[in-house]
Coordinates of C-alpha atoms in Angstrom, one line a residue:
M1 CA 60.1 46.7 109.7
T2 CA 62.6 48.7 107.4
S3 CA 65.9 47.9 105.9
N4 CA 67.1 50.6 108.3
V5 CA 66.2 48.3 111.4
F6 CA 68.1 45.3 109.9
L7 CA 71.3 47.5 109.1
Q8 CA 71.4 49.0 112.7
I9 CA 71.1 45.7 114.3
A10 CA 73.5 44.0 111.8
V11 CA 76.1 46.7 112.4
Y12 CA 75.9 46.2 115.9
L13 CA 76.2 42.3 115.8
A14 CA 79.1 42.4 113.2
A15 CA 81.1 44.7 115.4
L16 CA 80.3 42.4 118.6
L17 CA 81.4 39.3 116.8
A18 CA 84.3 40.8 115.2
L19 CA 85.9 41.8 118.6
A20 CA 85.0 38.6 120.3
K21 CA 87.9 36.6 118.9
P22 CA 90.8 39.1 119.4
L23 CA 89.5 39.9 122.8
G24 CA 88.9 36.4 123.8
W25 CA 92.4 35.2 122.6
Y26 CA 93.8 38.1 124.9
M27 CA 91.9 36.9 127.9
A28 CA 92.9 33.4 127.5
R29 CA 96.6 34.4 127.3
I30 CA 96.2 36.4 130.5
Y31 CA 94.4 33.4 132.4
L32 CA 97.1 31.0 131.0
D33 CA 99.8 33.2 132.5
K34 CA 101.1 34.2 129.1
P35 CA 100.5 37.9 128.8
I36 CA 101.2 39.5 125.4
R37 CA 104.3 41.7 125.2
P38 CA 102.7 45.2 125.5
M39 CA 101.1 44.2 128.7
R40 CA 104.1 42.6 130.4
W41 CA 105.0 46.0 132.0
L42 CA 102.1 45.2 134.4
I43 CA 103.7 42.0 135.6
P44 CA 106.0 43.8 138.3
V45 CA 102.8 45.5 139.5
E46 CA 101.0 42.1 139.7
R47 CA 104.0 40.8 141.7
L48 CA 103.8 44.0 144.1
I49 CA 100.1 43.3 144.5
Y50 CA 100.8 39.9 145.8
R51 CA 103.7 40.8 148.0
L52 CA 101.9 43.8 149.8
S53 CA 98.7 41.5 150.4
G54 CA 100.6 38.4 151.4
V55 CA 99.5 36.2 148.5
N56 CA 101.7 33.2 147.5
P57 CA 101.1 33.1 143.8
K58 CA 102.6 29.6 143.6
Q59 CA 99.8 28.2 146.1
E60 CA 96.9 26.8 144.7
M61 CA 93.5 26.2 146.4
R62 CA 91.0 23.3 146.5
W63 CA 87.5 24.5 145.5
T64 CA 86.3 24.8 149.2
E65 CA 89.4 27.2 149.8
Y66 CA 88.5 29.0 146.6
A67 CA 85.0 29.4 147.6
A68 CA 85.9 30.6 151.1
A69 CA 88.3 33.3 149.9
L70 CA 85.6 34.4 147.5
L71 CA 82.9 34.7 150.1
V72 CA 85.2 36.5 152.6
F73 CA 86.4 39.0 150.0
N74 CA 82.9 39.7 148.8
L75 CA 81.8 40.1 152.6
L76 CA 84.3 42.7 153.1
G77 CA 83.3 44.5 150.1
F78 CA 79.8 44.6 151.4
F79 CA 80.8 46.1 154.6
A80 CA 82.9 48.6 153.0
V81 CA 80.2 50.0 150.7
F82 CA 77.6 49.9 153.6
A83 CA 80.0 51.8 155.8
L84 CA 80.7 54.5 153.1
Q85 CA 77.1 55.2 152.7
R86 CA 76.2 55.4 156.3
L87 CA 79.4 57.7 156.8
Q88 CA 79.4 59.9 153.8
A89 CA 78.1 62.8 155.6
Y90 CA 81.2 63.1 157.6
L91 CA 83.6 62.1 154.7
P92 CA 85.3 64.2 151.9
F93 CA 84.2 64.6 148.2
N94 CA 80.7 65.5 149.1
P95 CA 80.2 68.9 147.7
Q96 CA 76.3 68.7 147.9
H97 CA 76.7 67.7 151.6
L98 CA 74.5 64.8 150.9
P99 CA 73.3 63.1 154.3
A100 CA 74.0 59.4 155.2
V101 CA 71.9 56.8 153.5
S102 CA 69.3 55.1 155.4
P103 CA 70.4 51.7 156.9
D104 CA 67.8 49.6 154.8
S105 CA 68.9 51.3 151.5
A106 CA 72.4 51.2 152.3
F107 CA 72.1 47.5 152.9
N108 CA 70.3 46.8 149.7
T109 CA 72.8 48.9 147.7
A110 CA 75.8 47.2 149.4
V111 CA 74.5 43.8 148.6
S112 CA 73.6 45.0 145.1
F113 CA 77.0 46.1 144.1
A114 CA 78.8 43.3 145.9
T115 CA 76.9 40.8 143.9
N116 CA 77.4 42.5 140.4
T117 CA 73.5 43.2 140.4
N118 CA 73.6 47.0 140.7
W119 CA 69.9 47.3 141.5
Q120 CA 69.3 50.9 142.6
G121 CA 66.4 51.9 144.7
Y122 CA 67.9 55.5 145.0
G123 CA 68.7 58.5 142.8
G124 CA 72.4 58.7 142.3
E125 CA 72.7 62.5 142.1
T126 CA 70.4 63.1 145.2
T127 CA 71.9 60.3 147.4
M128 CA 75.5 59.2 146.8
S129 CA 78.5 61.5 147.4
Y130 CA 81.3 61.4 144.8
L131 CA 83.6 59.4 147.2
T132 CA 80.6 56.7 147.6
Q133 CA 80.3 56.6 143.9
M134 CA 84.0 56.3 143.4
L135 CA 85.5 54.4 146.3
G136 CA 82.4 52.3 147.0
L137 CA 80.4 51.7 143.9
T138 CA 83.1 52.0 141.0
V139 CA 85.5 49.7 143.0
Q140 CA 82.9 47.1 143.4
N141 CA 81.9 47.3 139.8
F142 CA 85.5 46.1 139.0
V143 CA 86.0 43.5 141.7
S144 CA 82.5 42.0 141.4
A145 CA 82.9 41.6 137.6
A146 CA 86.4 40.0 138.2
T147 CA 84.9 37.6 140.7
G148 CA 82.4 36.3 138.1
M149 CA 85.3 35.9 135.6
A150 CA 87.5 34.2 138.3
V151 CA 84.6 31.6 138.8
L152 CA 84.4 31.0 135.0
V153 CA 88.2 30.3 134.9
A154 CA 88.1 27.9 137.8
L155 CA 85.3 26.0 136.3
I156 CA 87.4 25.7 132.9
R157 CA 90.4 24.4 134.8
G158 CA 88.0 21.6 136.1
F159 CA 87.7 20.5 132.5
I160 CA 91.3 20.8 131.5
R161 CA 92.7 19.3 134.6
R162 CA 93.1 15.6 135.4
N163 CA 93.4 13.8 138.7
Q164 CA 93.9 17.2 140.6
E165 CA 92.4 18.6 143.7
T166 CA 93.1 22.2 143.0
I167 CA 91.4 24.7 140.5
G168 CA 93.8 27.7 140.9
N169 CA 94.0 30.6 143.2
F170 CA 91.5 33.0 143.6
W171 CA 93.5 36.1 144.6
I172 CA 95.5 35.6 141.3
D173 CA 92.5 35.3 139.1
L174 CA 90.7 38.3 140.8
T175 CA 94.0 40.3 140.3
R176 CA 94.5 39.3 136.6
G177 CA 91.0 40.0 135.6
T178 CA 91.2 43.4 137.3
L179 CA 94.7 44.4 136.1
Y180 CA 95.1 43.2 132.8
I181 CA 91.5 43.1 131.3
L182 CA 89.0 45.4 133.2
M183 CA 91.2 48.3 133.9
P184 CA 92.7 48.8 130.5
L185 CA 89.5 48.4 128.8
S186 CA 87.8 50.8 131.0
L187 CA 90.5 53.4 130.8
L188 CA 90.2 53.3 127.1
L189 CA 86.4 53.5 126.9
A190 CA 86.3 56.3 129.8
L191 CA 88.7 58.5 127.7
I192 CA 86.4 58.1 124.5
L193 CA 83.3 58.6 126.6
A194 CA 84.7 61.9 128.2
G195 CA 85.6 63.0 124.7
Q196 CA 82.1 62.5 123.6
G197 CA 80.7 64.7 126.4
V198 CA 80.2 62.3 129.5
V199 CA 81.0 64.4 132.5
Q200 CA 84.2 63.7 134.6
T201 CA 84.8 66.3 137.4
F202 CA 85.0 66.9 141.0
K203 CA 83.2 70.4 140.7
P204 CA 80.0 70.7 142.8
Y205 CA 76.7 70.7 140.9
Q206 CA 76.3 74.0 138.8
S207 CA 73.2 76.3 138.6
V208 CA 72.4 77.7 135.3
A209 CA 69.9 80.3 134.2
L210 CA 67.0 78.9 132.1
T211 CA 66.2 80.6 128.7
E212 CA 62.6 80.7 129.6
A213 CA 61.2 80.5 133.1
A214 CA 59.1 77.4 134.1
R215 CA 55.9 78.2 135.9
Y216 CA 53.7 75.9 137.8
E217 CA 51.5 75.5 140.7
Q218 CA 51.9 73.6 144.0
S219 CA 50.2 73.2 147.3
K220 CA 51.0 76.0 149.8
L221 CA 52.3 74.7 153.1
G222 CA 51.5 76.1 156.5
D223 CA 53.9 76.7 159.5
D224 CA 53.6 73.1 160.5
G225 CA 54.6 71.9 157.0
Q226 CA 51.2 70.5 156.1
P227 CA 49.1 71.6 153.0
L228 CA 46.8 74.5 153.7
K229 CA 43.1 74.1 152.7
D230 CA 40.5 76.5 152.0
A231 CA 36.9 76.8 153.7
E232 CA 35.8 74.2 151.1
G233 CA 38.5 71.7 152.1
K234 CA 40.3 72.1 148.7
P235 CA 44.2 72.7 148.8
V236 CA 45.5 76.1 148.5
L237 CA 47.7 76.4 145.7
E238 CA 50.5 78.9 144.9
K239 CA 52.3 79.7 141.6
I240 CA 56.0 79.2 141.5
A241 CA 58.2 80.5 138.9
V242 CA 61.7 78.9 138.3
H243 CA 64.4 80.9 136.7
E244 CA 67.4 78.5 137.1
Q245 CA 68.2 74.8 137.0
T246 CA 70.7 72.8 138.9
L247 CA 72.9 70.5 136.7
A248 CA 74.2 67.5 138.5
L249 CA 77.8 66.6 137.8
G250 CA 80.7 64.3 139.2
P251 CA 83.1 61.7 138.0
A252 CA 80.7 59.9 135.8
A253 CA 82.8 58.8 132.7
S254 CA 85.0 56.6 134.9
Q255 CA 81.9 54.8 136.4
V256 CA 80.1 54.5 133.2
A257 CA 83.0 52.6 131.4
I258 CA 83.2 49.8 134.0
K259 CA 79.6 49.7 134.7
Q260 CA 79.0 48.6 131.0
L261 CA 82.3 46.5 130.5
G262 CA 81.7 44.7 133.8
T263 CA 78.1 44.2 133.0
N264 CA 77.1 46.1 136.3
G265 CA 74.8 48.7 135.0
G266 CA 74.3 50.9 138.0
G267 CA 73.7 54.5 136.8
F268 CA 75.7 57.6 138.2
F269 CA 72.5 59.5 137.5
N270 CA 69.0 58.3 138.3
V271 CA 68.0 57.8 134.9
N272 CA 71.0 55.9 133.9
S273 CA 72.1 55.9 130.3
A274 CA 69.1 58.0 129.1
H275 CA 70.8 60.9 131.0
P276 CA 72.8 63.0 128.4
F277 CA 75.6 63.4 130.9
E278 CA 76.0 59.6 130.8
N279 CA 75.0 58.9 127.3
P280 CA 75.3 62.2 125.2
T281 CA 75.7 61.1 121.5
P282 CA 74.8 58.2 119.1
L283 CA 78.4 57.3 119.2
S284 CA 78.4 57.1 123.0
N285 CA 75.2 55.0 122.8
F286 CA 76.7 52.6 120.4
L287 CA 79.9 52.1 122.4
E288 CA 78.2 51.8 125.6
M289 CA 75.8 49.1 124.2
L290 CA 78.7 47.3 122.5
A291 CA 80.4 47.3 125.8
I292 CA 77.6 45.5 127.4
L293 CA 78.0 42.3 125.6
L294 CA 81.7 42.6 124.6
I295 CA 83.4 40.7 127.4
P296 CA 80.6 38.0 127.7
A297 CA 80.8 37.3 124.0
A298 CA 84.7 37.3 123.9
L299 CA 84.7 34.9 126.8
C300 CA 83.3 32.2 124.8
Y301 CA 86.2 32.1 122.7
T302 CA 88.4 32.3 125.7
F303 CA 86.5 29.2 126.8
G304 CA 87.1 27.4 123.6
M305 CA 90.9 28.5 123.6
M306 CA 91.5 27.2 127.1
V307 CA 89.8 23.9 126.7
G308 CA 91.9 23.3 123.4
D309 CA 88.9 23.3 121.1
V310 CA 87.6 26.7 119.9
R311 CA 84.7 24.9 118.3
Q312 CA 83.2 24.6 121.8
G313 CA 83.4 28.2 122.4
W314 CA 81.7 29.1 119.0
A315 CA 79.0 26.4 119.7
I316 CA 78.1 28.4 123.0
L317 CA 78.3 31.8 121.3
A318 CA 76.0 30.5 118.5
A319 CA 73.5 29.5 120.9
M320 CA 73.5 32.7 122.8
T321 CA 73.5 34.8 119.6
I322 CA 70.4 33.0 118.0
V323 CA 68.2 33.5 121.2
F324 CA 69.5 37.1 121.4
V325 CA 68.8 38.1 117.7
T326 CA 65.3 36.6 117.8
L327 CA 64.3 38.4 121.0
V328 CA 65.6 41.5 119.6
F329 CA 63.3 41.4 116.6
V330 CA 60.4 40.3 118.7
T331 CA 61.0 43.5 120.9
V332 CA 61.5 46.0 118.0
T333 CA 58.3 44.6 116.3
A334 CA 56.1 45.0 119.4
E335 CA 57.4 48.6 119.9
Q336 CA 57.2 49.6 116.3
H337 CA 53.4 48.4 116.3
G338 CA 52.7 50.4 119.3
N339 CA 49.6 50.6 121.3
P340 CA 46.5 49.3 119.1
I341 CA 44.0 51.3 121.7
L342 CA 45.2 54.5 120.2
T343 CA 44.5 53.3 116.8
T344 CA 41.0 51.9 117.4
L345 CA 40.1 55.1 119.0
G346 CA 41.1 57.1 115.9
S347 CA 43.3 59.3 117.8
D348 CA 46.6 57.9 116.2
Q349 CA 46.3 56.0 113.0
N350 CA 48.1 55.7 109.8
P351 CA 47.5 53.6 106.5
S352 CA 49.0 50.5 107.9
N353 CA 46.6 50.6 110.9
T354 CA 49.4 50.9 113.4
Q355 CA 50.4 53.6 115.9
A356 CA 52.2 56.4 113.8
G357 CA 55.9 56.4 114.9
G358 CA 55.4 53.3 117.0
N359 CA 55.4 53.2 120.9
M360 CA 57.7 56.1 121.7
E361 CA 56.5 56.4 125.4
G362 CA 59.3 56.3 127.7
K363 CA 62.1 56.6 125.1
E364 CA 64.5 59.2 124.1
T365 CA 63.8 60.6 120.6
R366 CA 67.5 60.9 120.0
F367 CA 67.8 57.2 120.2
G368 CA 64.4 56.0 118.8
I369 CA 62.7 52.6 119.2
V370 CA 65.5 50.4 117.5
N371 CA 68.4 51.5 119.7
S372 CA 66.0 51.5 122.8
A373 CA 64.8 47.9 122.1
L374 CA 68.2 46.9 121.2
W375 CA 69.6 48.3 124.4
A376 CA 66.7 46.8 126.5
V377 CA 67.5 43.2 125.1
A378 CA 71.3 43.6 125.4
T379 CA 71.1 44.9 129.0
T380 CA 68.8 42.1 130.2
A381 CA 70.7 39.4 128.2
A382 CA 74.1 40.4 129.7
S383 CA 73.0 40.9 133.4
N384 CA 73.8 44.5 132.9
G385 CA 70.8 46.6 134.0
S386 CA 71.5 49.7 132.6
V387 CA 68.8 51.3 130.6
N388 CA 68.5 54.0 127.8
A389 CA 64.9 53.8 128.0
M390 CA 61.9 53.2 130.5
H391 CA 61.2 49.4 130.4
D392 CA 58.0 50.1 132.3
S393 CA 56.7 52.1 129.3
F394 CA 57.3 49.3 126.7
T395 CA 54.3 47.4 125.2
P396 CA 53.5 44.3 127.2
L397 CA 55.2 41.9 124.8
G398 CA 58.0 44.3 124.3
G399 CA 58.5 44.4 128.1
M400 CA 58.2 40.8 128.5
M401 CA 61.1 40.0 126.2
P402 CA 63.7 41.6 128.6
M403 CA 61.8 40.1 131.7
W404 CA 62.1 36.6 130.1
L405 CA 65.8 37.0 129.3
M406 CA 66.4 37.5 133.0
Q407 CA 64.2 34.6 133.9
L408 CA 66.2 32.4 131.6
G409 CA 69.0 32.6 134.1
E410 CA 71.1 35.4 132.6
V411 CA 72.9 32.7 130.4
I412 CA 72.3 34.5 127.0
F413 CA 75.6 36.2 127.2
G414 CA 74.9 37.0 130.8
G415 CA 77.2 38.8 133.2
V416 CA 81.2 38.7 132.7
G417 CA 82.0 35.2 133.6
S418 CA 78.7 34.4 135.3
G419 CA 76.7 34.2 132.1
L420 CA 79.1 31.6 130.5
Y421 CA 79.5 29.3 133.6
G422 CA 75.6 29.6 133.9
M423 CA 75.3 28.3 130.2
I424 CA 78.0 25.7 130.9
V425 CA 75.7 24.3 133.7
F426 CA 73.0 24.3 131.2
A427 CA 75.3 22.3 128.8
I428 CA 75.9 19.9 131.3
V429 CA 72.2 19.3 131.7
A430 CA 72.0 19.0 128.1
V431 CA 74.5 16.3 127.8
F432 CA 73.0 14.5 130.7
V433 CA 69.5 14.6 128.9
A434 CA 71.1 13.3 125.7
G435 CA 72.9 10.7 127.6
L436 CA 69.5 9.3 129.0
M437 CA 68.1 9.3 125.6
I438 CA 70.9 7.0 124.2
G439 CA 71.4 5.1 127.4
R440 CA 75.0 6.1 128.0
T441 CA 77.0 7.9 130.8
P442 CA 77.0 11.6 129.5
E443 CA 80.3 13.3 128.9
Y444 CA 81.3 16.9 128.4
L445 CA 84.6 18.1 127.1
G446 CA 85.9 14.6 128.0
K447 CA 84.7 14.5 131.7
K448 CA 81.8 12.3 132.8
I449 CA 78.9 14.0 134.1
E450 CA 77.8 11.9 137.2
I451 CA 75.3 12.3 140.0
F452 CA 77.3 14.9 142.0
E453 CA 77.5 17.4 139.0
M454 CA 73.8 17.0 138.4
K455 CA 73.0 17.7 141.9
M456 CA 75.0 20.9 141.8
A457 CA 73.6 21.8 138.4
A458 CA 70.2 21.3 139.8
V459 CA 70.8 23.7 142.6
A460 CA 72.4 26.4 140.5
I461 CA 69.3 26.3 138.1
L462 CA 66.5 26.0 140.7
I463 CA 67.6 28.7 143.2
P464 CA 67.0 31.8 141.2
P465 CA 63.3 30.8 140.1
L466 CA 62.7 30.1 143.7
M467 CA 63.8 33.6 144.7
V468 CA 61.9 35.3 142.0
L469 CA 58.5 33.4 142.4
G470 CA 58.7 33.3 146.1
G471 CA 59.5 37.1 146.4
T472 CA 56.9 38.2 143.8
A473 CA 54.2 36.0 145.8
A474 CA 55.3 37.8 149.0
A475 CA 55.1 41.1 147.2
V476 CA 51.6 40.9 145.8
M477 CA 50.1 39.3 149.0
I478 CA 51.6 41.4 151.7
D479 CA 50.4 45.1 152.1
A480 CA 54.2 46.3 152.5
G481 CA 54.5 45.0 149.0
K482 CA 51.4 46.0 147.5
S483 CA 51.5 49.6 148.7
S484 CA 54.5 50.3 146.4
L485 CA 52.7 49.3 143.2
F486 CA 51.7 52.4 141.4
N487 CA 49.7 50.4 138.8
P488 CA 46.8 48.0 139.5
G489 CA 46.0 44.7 137.8
A490 CA 48.3 42.9 135.2
H491 CA 51.0 45.7 135.1
G492 CA 51.1 46.0 138.6
F493 CA 51.9 42.3 138.9
S494 CA 54.5 42.6 136.1
E495 CA 56.3 45.4 138.1
A496 CA 56.6 43.1 141.1
L497 CA 57.7 40.1 139.0
Y498 CA 60.1 42.1 136.9
A499 CA 61.9 43.5 140.2
F500 CA 62.2 40.0 141.7
S501 CA 63.3 38.7 138.1
S502 CA 65.9 41.4 138.1
A503 CA 67.2 40.9 141.6
G504 CA 67.0 37.1 141.5
N505 CA 69.1 36.7 138.5
N506 CA 71.7 39.7 139.4
N507 CA 70.5 42.0 136.6
G508 CA 69.5 45.3 138.2
S509 CA 67.1 46.8 135.7
A510 CA 63.5 47.8 136.9
F511 CA 60.0 48.5 135.8
G512 CA 60.0 52.2 137.0
G513 CA 56.4 52.0 138.2
L514 CA 57.5 50.2 141.4
S515 CA 58.5 52.3 144.4
A516 CA 61.2 50.1 145.6
N517 CA 63.1 52.1 148.1
T518 CA 61.1 50.8 151.2
P519 CA 62.2 48.7 154.0
F520 CA 60.2 45.7 152.6
Y521 CA 61.8 45.8 149.1
N522 CA 65.1 46.8 150.3
L523 CA 65.4 43.7 152.5
M524 CA 63.6 41.2 150.1
L525 CA 65.3 42.4 147.1
G526 CA 68.6 42.2 148.9
L527 CA 68.2 38.8 150.1
A528 CA 67.1 37.5 146.6
M529 CA 70.5 39.0 145.4
L530 CA 72.4 37.4 148.0
F531 CA 71.1 34.0 147.5
A532 CA 71.1 34.2 143.8
R533 CA 74.6 35.2 143.5
Y534 CA 76.3 32.7 145.9
W535 CA 74.0 29.7 145.7
L536 CA 75.2 29.6 142.0
I537 CA 79.0 30.5 142.6
V538 CA 79.4 27.6 145.3
P539 CA 77.6 24.9 143.3
V540 CA 79.8 25.8 140.3
L541 CA 83.0 25.8 142.0
A542 CA 81.9 22.5 143.4
I543 CA 81.4 21.2 139.9
A544 CA 84.8 22.5 139.1
G545 CA 86.5 20.6 142.0
S546 CA 84.7 17.6 141.1
L547 CA 85.7 17.6 137.5
A548 CA 89.5 18.4 138.1
A549 CA 89.8 15.4 140.2
K550 CA 88.5 13.0 137.2
K551 CA 90.4 11.8 134.6
I552 CA 89.8 12.6 130.9
V553 CA 87.7 10.2 129.0
P554 CA 88.9 9.6 125.3
V555 CA 86.5 10.3 122.6
S556 CA 84.4 7.3 121.4
P557 CA 81.9 6.6 118.5
G558 CA 79.2 7.0 121.5
T559 CA 80.4 10.4 122.6
L560 CA 78.0 13.3 121.8
P561 CA 79.6 15.9 119.8
T562 CA 79.3 19.2 121.6
H563 CA 80.3 21.5 118.8
T564 CA 77.8 20.7 116.3
P565 CA 74.5 22.4 115.2
L566 CA 72.6 19.6 116.7
F567 CA 74.1 20.5 120.1
V568 CA 73.5 24.3 119.6
A569 CA 69.7 23.4 119.1
L570 CA 69.7 21.1 122.1
L571 CA 71.4 23.6 124.3
I572 CA 68.8 26.4 123.2
G573 CA 66.0 23.8 123.8
T574 CA 67.3 22.9 127.2
V575 CA 67.5 26.9 128.3
L576 CA 64.2 27.7 126.8
M577 CA 62.2 24.6 128.3
V578 CA 63.5 25.3 131.8
G579 CA 62.6 29.2 131.4
A580 CA 59.3 28.4 129.7
L581 CA 58.1 25.6 132.2
T582 CA 59.3 27.8 135.3
F583 CA 57.9 31.3 134.4
V584 CA 55.2 31.0 131.8
P585 CA 52.5 30.7 134.4
A586 CA 53.8 33.9 136.1
L587 CA 54.1 35.7 132.6
A588 CA 50.6 34.7 131.8
L589 CA 49.3 36.6 134.9
G590 CA 51.3 39.6 134.0
P591 CA 52.5 40.8 130.4
I592 CA 50.4 38.1 128.6
V593 CA 47.1 38.9 130.0
E594 CA 48.1 42.7 129.8
H595 CA 48.6 42.2 126.0
L596 CA 45.3 40.6 125.6
Q597 CA 43.8 43.3 127.5
M598 CA 45.5 45.9 125.1
A599 CA 44.7 44.1 121.9
K600 CA 41.0 43.9 122.9
E601 CA 38.9 46.7 121.2
P602 CA 37.5 49.2 123.8

């Protein structure tokens, strides 16, 4: 590992951590209803939104009302995206005249974007019209991200309020997150990306002449549409010469910006951020990768500022960063060592006895191994799901790191809002374990953690593994699931495990060797996304309501400090132990055994 590797990772982390404080401070001001002066011109717009939608900004909600409003709003979003897909053939802004999306795929996609998962079983440029991409998917990128941030703010209010029954107003939190945070940042990033060459147009796809004709052979079809065969039963081939190529276009920059900032990840084009029209330059790659973790990191400072102790936010950010950096180096090392089978066969050898150039399969040469591995870890740490390289082509250990990050519950940065409230749930479990060790009622941020909070925390932690492991078991046992696996053995199992890890933890990335656009996977993954999203949100809001009704307990000599290196270590240990104990057996059947097979000399 060269100094260049350390430099690239260090620059990325330095930029991320440098921006975390000012952005976190700004977001805290927004949610505390203290917008800074340059943004106060949006206050009349905010008030107009409330007036038009019939929202009373002075009326607050109990946690049950907050949850009901959230669920109804997300349900309406689901139906809107589903309807747009089914009716897009009859709607405008469809210059390619793309047909309606099939019912099972439309269901899966509508669930995916409503839950901030953005799992895609389709190719964007061959399936979705411009209108569906803009009015359906891009809008959901905004509101699903704002929903996660709203839940986090509601949980923070549970800590800072005392003897109250309300935790805020969902409609206000949703509006402020969208209007003051997501939209300005997305507008800025979209303009920069468009300047870098990311396409933003309503023009139809363009056909351009090739500088050199592409020639290939394919099976000749008969009048019935079936391949013709000769007297020996072999397929009849015909030579094809292609002299032009169709370039897919569309309003991509506006969607790419919010897909990264909102930790959504859904690609405008099929190959996502490996596509030159989505990610054309090293600068666009750096900015998009930075945007993935920007808001989740900054929300840690927002959390500390809102609870009145910024050290609490720094402690959680430190825990996230330590795990993140460790797994980045593991992934980079695994990819740089490459495939030892090629070395032992003598086909690719250098003086260090490793694959020359490392494992470049499935990676863009313009980004290389370090930026591909860093993106893979960032996107799966942040519940983002966008990719600039094919995770299915990573080495077994290199591909296991992104998979395991998802299986940890998407709490290492995680989605905007959802990652931090997931980590706070783990913090509650950590202080509970510490309380058991010293025989004292656990406390966190001045609130006693009692049986109700622990029950809700248990539900939030255990539901995603149930979706992941149960769905994977069904996929590898049922013919409808096995028929979509393109690779046999351990890697095929890893493809199914990765898919359900992604859906069950609302990430959206995939091992590309799985053909997931089938009725079985569209239904099963859709259900996994639904349960994983809302079985976390509802218990978290229940915890918020319970904490808000409690009094604040004064700090005493027996109180566990939750801003020290000791607590950071305890929090990391709690997250890793839950992930290890839950998923190591499944990982042993997939990437671990595949690594052992690869390491064995032929």
